[in-house]
Amino acid sequence: MRDNGTSIIEGSKLRLAFQVDLDEQVNPVLKTKTFSNIKMESTTDQLFQVAQAISGIMHLPAKQNRAQ
């Protein structure tokens, strides 16, 4: 495990959560996507930039980004 600024990278995966809808109680419905083999040397800023780029391609707003 490595502390990388304000995030902790525990492995080599990046997990993104996207809001795809709202349920009956107006809570967000999330869809997750996990990307494997992320370089451990990646900085928090680099991971955020990748998450933003992927979000733009998927045309869904990213609600949560987490390095695992």
Coordinates of C-alpha atoms in Angstrom, one line a residue:
M1 CA 0.0 0.0 0.0
R2 CA 1.3 3.5 -0.9
D3 CA 0.1 6.9 0.3
N4 CA -0.2 9.1 -2.8
G5 CA -1.2 12.5 -1.6
T6 CA -4.7 12.3 -0.3
S7 CA -5.5 9.0 -1.9
I8 CA -4.2 5.5 -1.0
I9 CA -3.3 3.2 -3.8
E10 CA -3.6 -0.4 -2.6
G11 CA -3.4 -2.3 -5.8
S12 CA -3.5 -1.7 -9.5
K13 CA -7.2 -0.9 -10.2
L14 CA -9.2 2.2 -10.7
R15 CA -12.9 2.1 -9.9
L16 CA -15.3 4.7 -11.2
A17 CA -18.9 5.1 -10.3
F18 CA -21.3 6.9 -12.7
Q19 CA -24.8 8.1 -11.9
V20 CA -27.2 6.6 -14.5
D21 CA -30.6 7.4 -13.0
L22 CA -32.6 8.2 -9.9
D23 CA -34.7 5.7 -8.0
E24 CA -38.2 6.3 -6.6
Q25 CA -36.9 8.0 -3.5
V26 CA -34.7 10.3 -5.7
N27 CA -31.5 8.6 -4.7
P28 CA -28.8 8.2 -7.4
V29 CA -28.5 4.9 -9.2
L30 CA -24.9 4.2 -9.8
K31 CA -23.1 2.0 -12.4
T32 CA -19.5 1.1 -11.6
K33 CA -16.6 0.4 -14.0
T34 CA -13.3 -1.0 -12.9
F35 CA -10.0 -0.7 -14.8
S36 CA -7.2 -3.0 -14.0
N37 CA -3.4 -2.8 -14.3
I38 CA -3.1 0.8 -13.2
K39 CA 0.5 1.9 -12.7
M40 CA 1.3 2.2 -9.0
E41 CA 3.4 5.2 -9.8
S42 CA 0.3 7.2 -10.9
T43 CA -0.4 10.4 -9.0
T44 CA -3.7 11.5 -7.7
D45 CA -3.9 14.2 -10.4
Q46 CA -3.2 11.6 -13.1
L47 CA -5.9 9.3 -11.9
F48 CA -8.4 12.2 -11.7
Q49 CA -7.5 13.3 -15.3
V50 CA -8.1 9.7 -16.5
A51 CA -11.4 9.5 -14.6
Q52 CA -12.5 12.8 -16.2
A53 CA -11.6 11.7 -19.7
I54 CA -13.4 8.4 -19.3
S55 CA -16.4 10.2 -17.9
G56 CA -16.5 12.4 -21.0
I57 CA -16.4 9.4 -23.3
M58 CA -19.2 7.6 -21.5
H59 CA -21.4 10.7 -21.4
L60 CA -22.2 10.0 -17.8
P61 CA -21.2 12.2 -14.8
A62 CA -18.6 10.6 -12.6
K63 CA -19.7 10.5 -9.0
Q64 CA -16.9 8.6 -7.4
N65 CA -13.3 7.8 -8.3
R66 CA -11.3 5.3 -6.3
A67 CA -8.0 3.7 -6.7
Q68 CA -7.8 0.2 -5.3

